[in-house]
Structure formats: C-alpha cells, structure tokens
C-alpha cells in the first residue's frame, strides 16, 4: 500500500511538473508569436510609408516634368515666331543662338531640380525600411 501511495505521489508530481512545463512553453510560444506579429506589422507599416514617400516623389517629379515641358514648348513657339520675323540671316543666327543658350540653361536647371527630387525621394522612401532593418539587427544582437 505504501508503494502504491508513493507511486501515486510520484505520478501526481510528474503530471503537475509536466502541466506546468507545457503551460510555460505555450505562454512563451504565444508571446513569441505576438512579438513576431508586432514585428511584421511594423515591417508592413514601413513598406507602406516607403511606397507613400516614393509615390509623392514620383508625383513631384511628374509635376516638374510637365511644367518644364510646357515652358519649353512655349519658349520654342516664341522662338519660332521671332525667327520667322527675322529681317536678316545675321538676326536669325543671333535669335537661334540666344534661344539655344536659354533652352540649354533651362534644361540644366530643370535637370538639377529633378536630380534633387529623385535624391530626396530615394532618401525619404528608404528611411522607414532602413529603420526596420536597424531594429531587426538590434533585436537579433540582443538575443545573442
């Protein structure tokens, strides 16, 4: 009878310890899953912020391109009218040279603006992604 009681006590202790260990593992697993979900949510938010910044940059770049195209076309029409009214070959050459110089200066200025817009867009769109990479690396290093 004493052996049966000892066996019963041992089984109860083993069962209690097993249940506690199982419960502890389940809680740890759920906490890890919750942490992974939070991490994934932040990653998705970073991607959305990146795409939003890229879209804004593309819109700005498109607006710059349209404004430049409109101005260049207006300048070309005005130059053509002036050229058509030239009284001599010398005047035509001077008008053409002046228009070419102005058109090149405008083009270079616009390309500078567009380059700055592209650089700012890349920087803005990469920032949220870089922050997530940094957070991930820090998390991995803290686990070591």
Tab-separated table of N, CA, C and O in Angstrom, residues 61 64 71 106-119:
chain	number	residue	atom	x	y	z
A	61	UNK	N	8.053	64.678	-59.285
A	61	UNK	CA	8.874	64.580	-60.489
A	61	UNK	C	8.014	64.758	-61.741
A	61	UNK	O	8.411	65.463	-62.679
A	64	UNK	N	7.155	68.433	-62.088
A	64	UNK	CA	8.311	69.179	-62.605
A	64	UNK	C	8.472	68.950	-64.102
A	64	UNK	O	8.721	69.900	-64.860
A	71	UNK	N	6.816	74.902	-70.392
A	71	UNK	CA	7.635	76.102	-70.574
A	71	UNK	C	8.531	75.973	-71.811
A	71	UNK	O	8.666	76.924	-72.585
A	106	UNK	N	17.886	76.444	-69.205
A	106	UNK	CA	16.641	75.971	-68.608
A	106	UNK	C	16.693	74.458	-68.397
A	106	UNK	O	16.323	73.958	-67.332
A	107	UNK	N	17.177	73.751	-69.403
A	107	UNK	CA	17.275	72.297	-69.318
A	107	UNK	C	18.182	71.888	-68.155
A	107	UNK	O	17.828	71.011	-67.357
A	108	UNK	N	19.336	72.510	-68.049
A	108	UNK	CA	20.283	72.162	-66.978
A	108	UNK	C	19.686	72.472	-65.600
A	108	UNK	O	19.840	71.687	-64.665
A	109	UNK	N	19.010	73.601	-65.486
A	109	UNK	CA	18.373	73.958	-64.206
A	109	UNK	C	17.291	72.940	-63.841
A	109	UNK	O	17.208	72.498	-62.683
A	110	UNK	N	16.488	72.550	-64.816
A	110	UNK	CA	15.418	71.586	-64.560
A	110	UNK	C	15.985	70.214	-64.216
A	110	UNK	O	15.466	69.532	-63.337
A	111	UNK	N	17.034	69.805	-64.892
A	111	UNK	CA	17.655	68.509	-64.578
A	111	UNK	C	18.234	68.532	-63.159
A	111	UNK	O	18.178	67.529	-62.444
A	112	UNK	N	18.761	69.674	-62.739
A	112	UNK	CA	19.246	69.806	-61.364
A	112	UNK	C	18.112	69.636	-60.360
A	112	UNK	O	18.245	68.916	-59.365
A	113	UNK	N	16.982	70.304	-60.632
A	113	UNK	CA	15.811	70.180	-59.754
A	113	UNK	C	15.314	68.737	-59.711
A	113	UNK	O	14.989	68.208	-58.646
A	114	UNK	N	15.260	68.114	-60.883
A	114	UNK	CA	14.771	66.740	-60.944
A	114	UNK	C	15.731	65.789	-60.224
A	114	UNK	O	15.295	64.864	-59.536
A	115	UNK	N	17.026	66.027	-60.368
A	115	UNK	CA	18.010	65.213	-59.661
A	115	UNK	C	17.859	65.331	-58.152
A	115	UNK	O	17.929	64.332	-57.419
A	116	UNK	N	17.641	66.550	-57.683
A	116	UNK	CA	17.422	66.770	-56.249
A	116	UNK	C	16.144	66.078	-55.775
A	116	UNK	O	16.102	65.496	-54.686
A	117	UNK	N	15.106	66.142	-56.598
A	117	UNK	CA	13.843	65.498	-56.249
A	117	UNK	C	14.012	63.983	-56.170
A	117	UNK	O	13.515	63.344	-55.234
A	118	UNK	N	14.725	63.413	-57.136
A	118	UNK	CA	14.962	61.965	-57.123
A	118	UNK	C	15.775	61.576	-55.883
A	118	UNK	O	15.439	60.609	-55.183
A	119	UNK	N	16.829	62.322	-55.590
A	119	UNK	CA	17.667	62.017	-54.427
A	119	UNK	C	16.854	62.100	-53.131
A	119	UNK	O	16.955	61.222	-52.265
